[in-house]
Coordinates of C-alpha atoms and ligand atoms in Angstrom, one line a residue:
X48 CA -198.5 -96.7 -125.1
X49 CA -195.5 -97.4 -126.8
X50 CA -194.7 -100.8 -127.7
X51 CA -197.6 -101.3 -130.3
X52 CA -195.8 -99.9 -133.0
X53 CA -192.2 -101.1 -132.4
X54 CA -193.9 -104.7 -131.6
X55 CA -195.3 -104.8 -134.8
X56 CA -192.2 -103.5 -136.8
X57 CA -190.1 -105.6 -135.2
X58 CA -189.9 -108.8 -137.1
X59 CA -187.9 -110.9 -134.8
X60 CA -191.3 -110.8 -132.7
X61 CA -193.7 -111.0 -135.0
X62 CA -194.6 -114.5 -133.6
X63 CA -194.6 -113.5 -130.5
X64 CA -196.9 -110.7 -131.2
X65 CA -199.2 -113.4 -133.3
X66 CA -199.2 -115.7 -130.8
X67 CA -200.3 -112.5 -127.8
X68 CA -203.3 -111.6 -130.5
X69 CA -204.4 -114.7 -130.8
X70 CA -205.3 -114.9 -127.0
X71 CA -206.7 -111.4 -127.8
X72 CA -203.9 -109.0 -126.5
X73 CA -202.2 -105.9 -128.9
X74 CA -204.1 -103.5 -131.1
X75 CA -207.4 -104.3 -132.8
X76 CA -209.7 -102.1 -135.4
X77 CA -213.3 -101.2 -134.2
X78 CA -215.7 -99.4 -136.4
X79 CA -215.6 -95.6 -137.5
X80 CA -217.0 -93.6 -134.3
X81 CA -217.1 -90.0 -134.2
X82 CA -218.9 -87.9 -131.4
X83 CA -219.6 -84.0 -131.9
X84 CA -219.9 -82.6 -128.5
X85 CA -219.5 -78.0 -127.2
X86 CA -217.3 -76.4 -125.5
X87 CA -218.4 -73.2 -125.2
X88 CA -218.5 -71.7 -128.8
X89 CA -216.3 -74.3 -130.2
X90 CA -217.2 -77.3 -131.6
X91 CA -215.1 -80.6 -131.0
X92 CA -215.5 -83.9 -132.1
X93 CA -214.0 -87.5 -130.6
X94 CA -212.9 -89.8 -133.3
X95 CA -212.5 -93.9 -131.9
X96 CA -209.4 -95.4 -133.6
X97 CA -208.3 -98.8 -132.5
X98 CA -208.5 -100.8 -129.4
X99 CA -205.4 -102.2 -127.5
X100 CA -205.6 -104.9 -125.2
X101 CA -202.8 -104.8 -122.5
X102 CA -201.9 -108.1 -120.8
X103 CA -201.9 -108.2 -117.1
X104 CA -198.4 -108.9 -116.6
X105 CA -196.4 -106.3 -114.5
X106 CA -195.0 -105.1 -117.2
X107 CA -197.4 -102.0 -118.5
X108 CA -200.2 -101.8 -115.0
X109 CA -198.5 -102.5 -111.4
X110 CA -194.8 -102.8 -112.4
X111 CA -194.1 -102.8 -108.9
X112 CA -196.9 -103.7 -107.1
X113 CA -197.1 -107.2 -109.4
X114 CA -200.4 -108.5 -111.4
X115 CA -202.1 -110.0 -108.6
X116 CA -202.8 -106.7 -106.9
X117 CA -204.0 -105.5 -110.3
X118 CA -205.9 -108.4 -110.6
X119 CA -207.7 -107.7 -107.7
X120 CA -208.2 -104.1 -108.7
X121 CA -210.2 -105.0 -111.9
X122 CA -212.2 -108.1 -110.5
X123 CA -213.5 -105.8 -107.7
X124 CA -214.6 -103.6 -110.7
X125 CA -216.5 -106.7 -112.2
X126 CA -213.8 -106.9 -114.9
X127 CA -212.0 -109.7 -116.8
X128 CA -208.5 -110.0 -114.2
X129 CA -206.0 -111.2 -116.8
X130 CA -205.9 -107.9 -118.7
X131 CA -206.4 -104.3 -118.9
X132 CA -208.6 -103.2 -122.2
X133 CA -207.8 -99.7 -123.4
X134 CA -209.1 -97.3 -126.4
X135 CA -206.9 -95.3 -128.8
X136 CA -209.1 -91.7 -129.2
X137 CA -208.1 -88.8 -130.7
X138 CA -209.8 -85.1 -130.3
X139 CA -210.7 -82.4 -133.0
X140 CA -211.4 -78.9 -132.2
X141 CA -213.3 -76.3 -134.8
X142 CA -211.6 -72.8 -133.8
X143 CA -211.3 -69.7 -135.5
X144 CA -210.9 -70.9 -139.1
X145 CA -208.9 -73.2 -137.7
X146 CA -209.3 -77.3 -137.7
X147 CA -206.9 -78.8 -135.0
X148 CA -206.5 -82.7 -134.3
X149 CA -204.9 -83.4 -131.4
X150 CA -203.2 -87.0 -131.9
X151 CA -203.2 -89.2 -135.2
X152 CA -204.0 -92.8 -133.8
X153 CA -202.3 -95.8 -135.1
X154 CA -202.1 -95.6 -138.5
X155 CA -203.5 -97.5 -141.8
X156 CA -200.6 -99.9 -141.0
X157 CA -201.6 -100.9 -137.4
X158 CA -205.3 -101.2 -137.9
X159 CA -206.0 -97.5 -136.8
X160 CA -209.7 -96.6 -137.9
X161 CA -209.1 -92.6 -137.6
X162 CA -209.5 -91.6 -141.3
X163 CA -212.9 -94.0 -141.6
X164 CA -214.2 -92.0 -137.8
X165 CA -212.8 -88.6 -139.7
X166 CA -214.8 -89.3 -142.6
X167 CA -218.1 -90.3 -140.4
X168 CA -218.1 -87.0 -139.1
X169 CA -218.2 -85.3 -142.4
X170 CA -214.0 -84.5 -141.7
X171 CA -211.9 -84.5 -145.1
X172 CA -207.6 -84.7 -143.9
X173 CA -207.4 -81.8 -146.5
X174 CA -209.2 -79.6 -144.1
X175 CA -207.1 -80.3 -141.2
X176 CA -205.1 -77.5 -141.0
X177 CA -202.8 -78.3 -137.6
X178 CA -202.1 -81.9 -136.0
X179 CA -201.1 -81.2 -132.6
X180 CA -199.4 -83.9 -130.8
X181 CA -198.6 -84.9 -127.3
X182 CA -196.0 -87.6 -127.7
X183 CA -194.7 -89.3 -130.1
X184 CA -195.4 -92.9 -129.4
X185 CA -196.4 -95.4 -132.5
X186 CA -200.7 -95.0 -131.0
X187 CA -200.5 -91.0 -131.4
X188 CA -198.6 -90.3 -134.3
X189 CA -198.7 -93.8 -136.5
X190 CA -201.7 -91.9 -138.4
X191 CA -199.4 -88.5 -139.7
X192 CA -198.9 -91.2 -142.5
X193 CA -201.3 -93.0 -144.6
X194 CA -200.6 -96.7 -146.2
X195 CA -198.0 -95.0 -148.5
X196 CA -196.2 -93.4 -146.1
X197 CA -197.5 -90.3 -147.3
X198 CA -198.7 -87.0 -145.1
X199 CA -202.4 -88.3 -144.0
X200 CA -203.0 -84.5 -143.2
X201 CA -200.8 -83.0 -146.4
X202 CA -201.8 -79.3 -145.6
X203 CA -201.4 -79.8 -142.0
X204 CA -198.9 -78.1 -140.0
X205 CA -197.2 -80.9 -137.4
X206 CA -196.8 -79.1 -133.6
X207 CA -195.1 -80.8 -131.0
X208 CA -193.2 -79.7 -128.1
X209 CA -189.5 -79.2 -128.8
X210 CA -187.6 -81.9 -126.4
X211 CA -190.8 -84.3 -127.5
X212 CA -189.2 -83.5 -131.2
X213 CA -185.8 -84.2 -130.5
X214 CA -186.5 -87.2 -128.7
X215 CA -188.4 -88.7 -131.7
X216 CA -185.6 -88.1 -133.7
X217 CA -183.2 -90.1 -132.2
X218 CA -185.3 -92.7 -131.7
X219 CA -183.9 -95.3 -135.0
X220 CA -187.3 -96.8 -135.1
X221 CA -189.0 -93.5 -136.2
X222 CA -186.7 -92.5 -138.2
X223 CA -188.6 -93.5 -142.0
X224 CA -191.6 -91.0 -140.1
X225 CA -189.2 -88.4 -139.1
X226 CA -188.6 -88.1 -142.7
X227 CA -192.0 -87.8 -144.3
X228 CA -193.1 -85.0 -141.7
X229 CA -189.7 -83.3 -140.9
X230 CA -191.1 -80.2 -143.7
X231 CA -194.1 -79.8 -141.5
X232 CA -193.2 -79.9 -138.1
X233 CA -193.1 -76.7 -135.7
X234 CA -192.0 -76.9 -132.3
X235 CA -193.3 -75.0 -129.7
X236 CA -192.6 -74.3 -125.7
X237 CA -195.4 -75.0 -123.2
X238 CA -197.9 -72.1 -121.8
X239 CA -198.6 -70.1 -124.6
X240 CA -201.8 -70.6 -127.0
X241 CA -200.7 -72.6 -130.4
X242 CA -203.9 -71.9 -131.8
X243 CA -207.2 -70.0 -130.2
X244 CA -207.9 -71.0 -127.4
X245 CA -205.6 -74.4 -127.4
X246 CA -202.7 -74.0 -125.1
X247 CA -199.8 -76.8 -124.4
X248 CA -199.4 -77.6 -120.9
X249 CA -196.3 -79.5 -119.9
X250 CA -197.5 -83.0 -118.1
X251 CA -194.0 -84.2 -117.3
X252 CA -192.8 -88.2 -117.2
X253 CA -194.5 -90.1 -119.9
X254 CA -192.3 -89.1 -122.5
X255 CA -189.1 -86.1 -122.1
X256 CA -191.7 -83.9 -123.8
X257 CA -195.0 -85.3 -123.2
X258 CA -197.8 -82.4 -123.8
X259 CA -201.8 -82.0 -122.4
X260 CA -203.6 -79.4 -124.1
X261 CA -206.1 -77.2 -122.2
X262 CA -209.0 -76.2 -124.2
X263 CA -211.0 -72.7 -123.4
X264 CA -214.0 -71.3 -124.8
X265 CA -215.4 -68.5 -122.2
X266 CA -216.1 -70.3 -118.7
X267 CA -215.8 -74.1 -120.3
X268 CA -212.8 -75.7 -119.8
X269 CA -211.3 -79.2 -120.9
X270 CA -208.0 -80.5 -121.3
X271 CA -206.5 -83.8 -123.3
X272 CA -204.5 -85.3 -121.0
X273 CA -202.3 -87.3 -123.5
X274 CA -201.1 -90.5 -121.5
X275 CA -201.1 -89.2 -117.9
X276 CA -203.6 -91.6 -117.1
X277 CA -204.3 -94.7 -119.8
X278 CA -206.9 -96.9 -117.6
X279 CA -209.7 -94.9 -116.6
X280 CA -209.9 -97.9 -113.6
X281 CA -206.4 -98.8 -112.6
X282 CA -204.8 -95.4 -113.4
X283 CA -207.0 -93.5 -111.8
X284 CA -207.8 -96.0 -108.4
X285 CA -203.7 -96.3 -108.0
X286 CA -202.1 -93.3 -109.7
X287 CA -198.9 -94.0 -107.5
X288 CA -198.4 -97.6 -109.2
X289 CA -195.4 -97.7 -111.8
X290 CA -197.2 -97.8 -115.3
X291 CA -194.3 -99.6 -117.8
X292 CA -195.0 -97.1 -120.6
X293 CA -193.8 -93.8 -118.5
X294 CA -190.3 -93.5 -119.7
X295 CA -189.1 -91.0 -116.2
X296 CA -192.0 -93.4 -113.9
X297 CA -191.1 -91.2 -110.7
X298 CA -192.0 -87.9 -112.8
X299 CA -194.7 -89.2 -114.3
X300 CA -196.4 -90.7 -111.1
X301 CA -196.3 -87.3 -109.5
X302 CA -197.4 -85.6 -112.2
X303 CA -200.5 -88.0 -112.0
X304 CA -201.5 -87.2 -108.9
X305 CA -201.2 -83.7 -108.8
X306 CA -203.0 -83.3 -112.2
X307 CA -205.6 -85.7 -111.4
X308 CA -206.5 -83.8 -107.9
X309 CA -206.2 -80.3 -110.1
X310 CA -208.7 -82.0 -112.4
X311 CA -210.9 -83.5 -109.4
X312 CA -210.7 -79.8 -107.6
X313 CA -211.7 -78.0 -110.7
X314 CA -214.3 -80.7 -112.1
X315 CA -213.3 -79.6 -116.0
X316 CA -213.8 -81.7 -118.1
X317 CA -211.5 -83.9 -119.3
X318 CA -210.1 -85.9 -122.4
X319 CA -208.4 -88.9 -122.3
X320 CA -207.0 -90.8 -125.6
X321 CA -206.7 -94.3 -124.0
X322 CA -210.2 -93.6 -121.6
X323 CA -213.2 -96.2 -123.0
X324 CA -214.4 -94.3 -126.1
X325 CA -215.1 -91.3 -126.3
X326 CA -212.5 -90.9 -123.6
X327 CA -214.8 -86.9 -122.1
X328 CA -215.7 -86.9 -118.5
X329 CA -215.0 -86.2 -115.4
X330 CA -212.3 -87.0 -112.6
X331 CA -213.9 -87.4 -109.0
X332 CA -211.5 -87.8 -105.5
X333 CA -212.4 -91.1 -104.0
X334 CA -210.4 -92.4 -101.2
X335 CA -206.5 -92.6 -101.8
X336 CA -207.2 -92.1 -105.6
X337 CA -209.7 -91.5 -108.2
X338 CA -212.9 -92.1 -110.3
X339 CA -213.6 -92.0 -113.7
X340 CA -217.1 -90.3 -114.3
X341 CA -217.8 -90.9 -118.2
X342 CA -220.2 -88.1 -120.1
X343 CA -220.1 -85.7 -123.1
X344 CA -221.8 -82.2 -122.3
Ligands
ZN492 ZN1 -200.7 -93.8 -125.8

């Protein structure tokens, strides 16, 4: 997602953005969550931070297929037609005296409930010793900052791939974050490890440097997908329909497909940071496209 943060910043639309939340559309807190599920030896945990309610407009779901084809998608699903209900999820992974987060949520400032979900799970920021991002949009790294603007994570190294790096910081809105994490950010090239057993894989579209992250311990696989997919129904039923967020939506519409095949082929598990929470299953071929089978091992 990428227009949360802007939207809210942005106070020509403010009331525009009031007037969307008050029909129950934009980002909204939910409770601390955290789920501690294995991998192999390692031990990772799925922390719930927001909730963002997309309207179904052709403007984020079926850009060019138009909203009643989506609208037919979700009511065959039993869901609500006018709208497309995603969660904001971040990952941590315990390896080799290591504490990796991959993904920051929204922030304090746009009602992101990571720190509360950290602090559920026993988690302290101080411990976080690598926050590992795979774009840089407002709902993945709002939280690198707390209320103050201060490092959330303040002995965390900040890894991102380089052209996802350079991108952010030519972007004017980011430019007050830029600044407070500039001193901790390393940059890195997809395909080899950034940490054991955590390797960047390039999932090319959503963003010019938009990262998964495969995660390996022995035969167990998993990998964070980032925003390849963002509804586990209408991204995965139609991954060929323009999705409004993907900045390159030709790239990003192949990548989609072939990753989400890779995925159904292999059946590893999966991580998705916009999937209902806590965004771990499965991906299963069905038909033209693709199912969404929820469970932590
Ligand atoms: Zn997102």
């Amino acid at each position: 997602m990428r227009a949360i943060v802007l939207a809210l910043v942005g106070i020509g639309i403010g009331l525009a953005v009031n007037a969307r939340a008050a029909e129950g559309f934009g980002p909204a807190a939910v409770a601390a969550e955290a789920r501690v599920f294995r991998l192999g030896k390692l031990e990772l945990v799925a922390l719930h931070d927001a909730q963002f309610v997309a309207p179904n407009d052709a403007k984020v779901f079926g850009v060019d297929v138009g909203a009643p084809a989506v609208a037919d998608l979700l009511k065959s699903r039993g869901l609500a037609d006018d709208r497309v209900t995603l969660s904001v999820n971040a990952l941590l992974v315990k390896t080799a005296g290591r504490v990796v987060l991959l993904d920051s949520g929204l922030g304090p400032k746009a009602h992101g409930s990571l720190q509360a979900s950290l602090q559920s799970a026993g988690i302290a920021p101080e411990t976080v010793t690598d926050v590992v991002i795979t774009h840089t949009h407002g709902d993945h790294v709002g939280g690198l900052v707390d209320a103050d603007g201060k490092l959330a994570f303040p002995k965390a190294t900040i890894r991102m791939s380089a052209p996802e790096w350079e991108w952010m910081k030519s972007q004017p809105t980011a430019a007050e974050l830029v600044k407070a994490i500039t001193p901790r950010v390393i940059t890195f090239a997809p395909g080899k490890p950034i940490a054991p057993g955590i390797t960047p894989v390039a999932l090319d579209g959503h963003t010019p440097g938009h990262m998964g992250y495969e995660i390996v311990s022995g035969k167990q696989r998993l990998l964070d997908i980032g925003d390849l997919a963002h509804s586990s129904v209408v991204s995965l039923a139609k991954p060929a329909w323009t999705m409004g967020f993907d900045s390159d939506a030709v790239k990003a519409k192949a990548t989609r497909q072939s990753t989400l095949a890779r995925l159904a082929a292999s059946g590893e598990l999966v991580f998705a940071p916009h999937f209902p929470f806590p965004g771990v299953g499965h991906v299963a071929a069905a038909g033209a496209g693709f199912d969404w089978k929820p469970g932590v091992p």
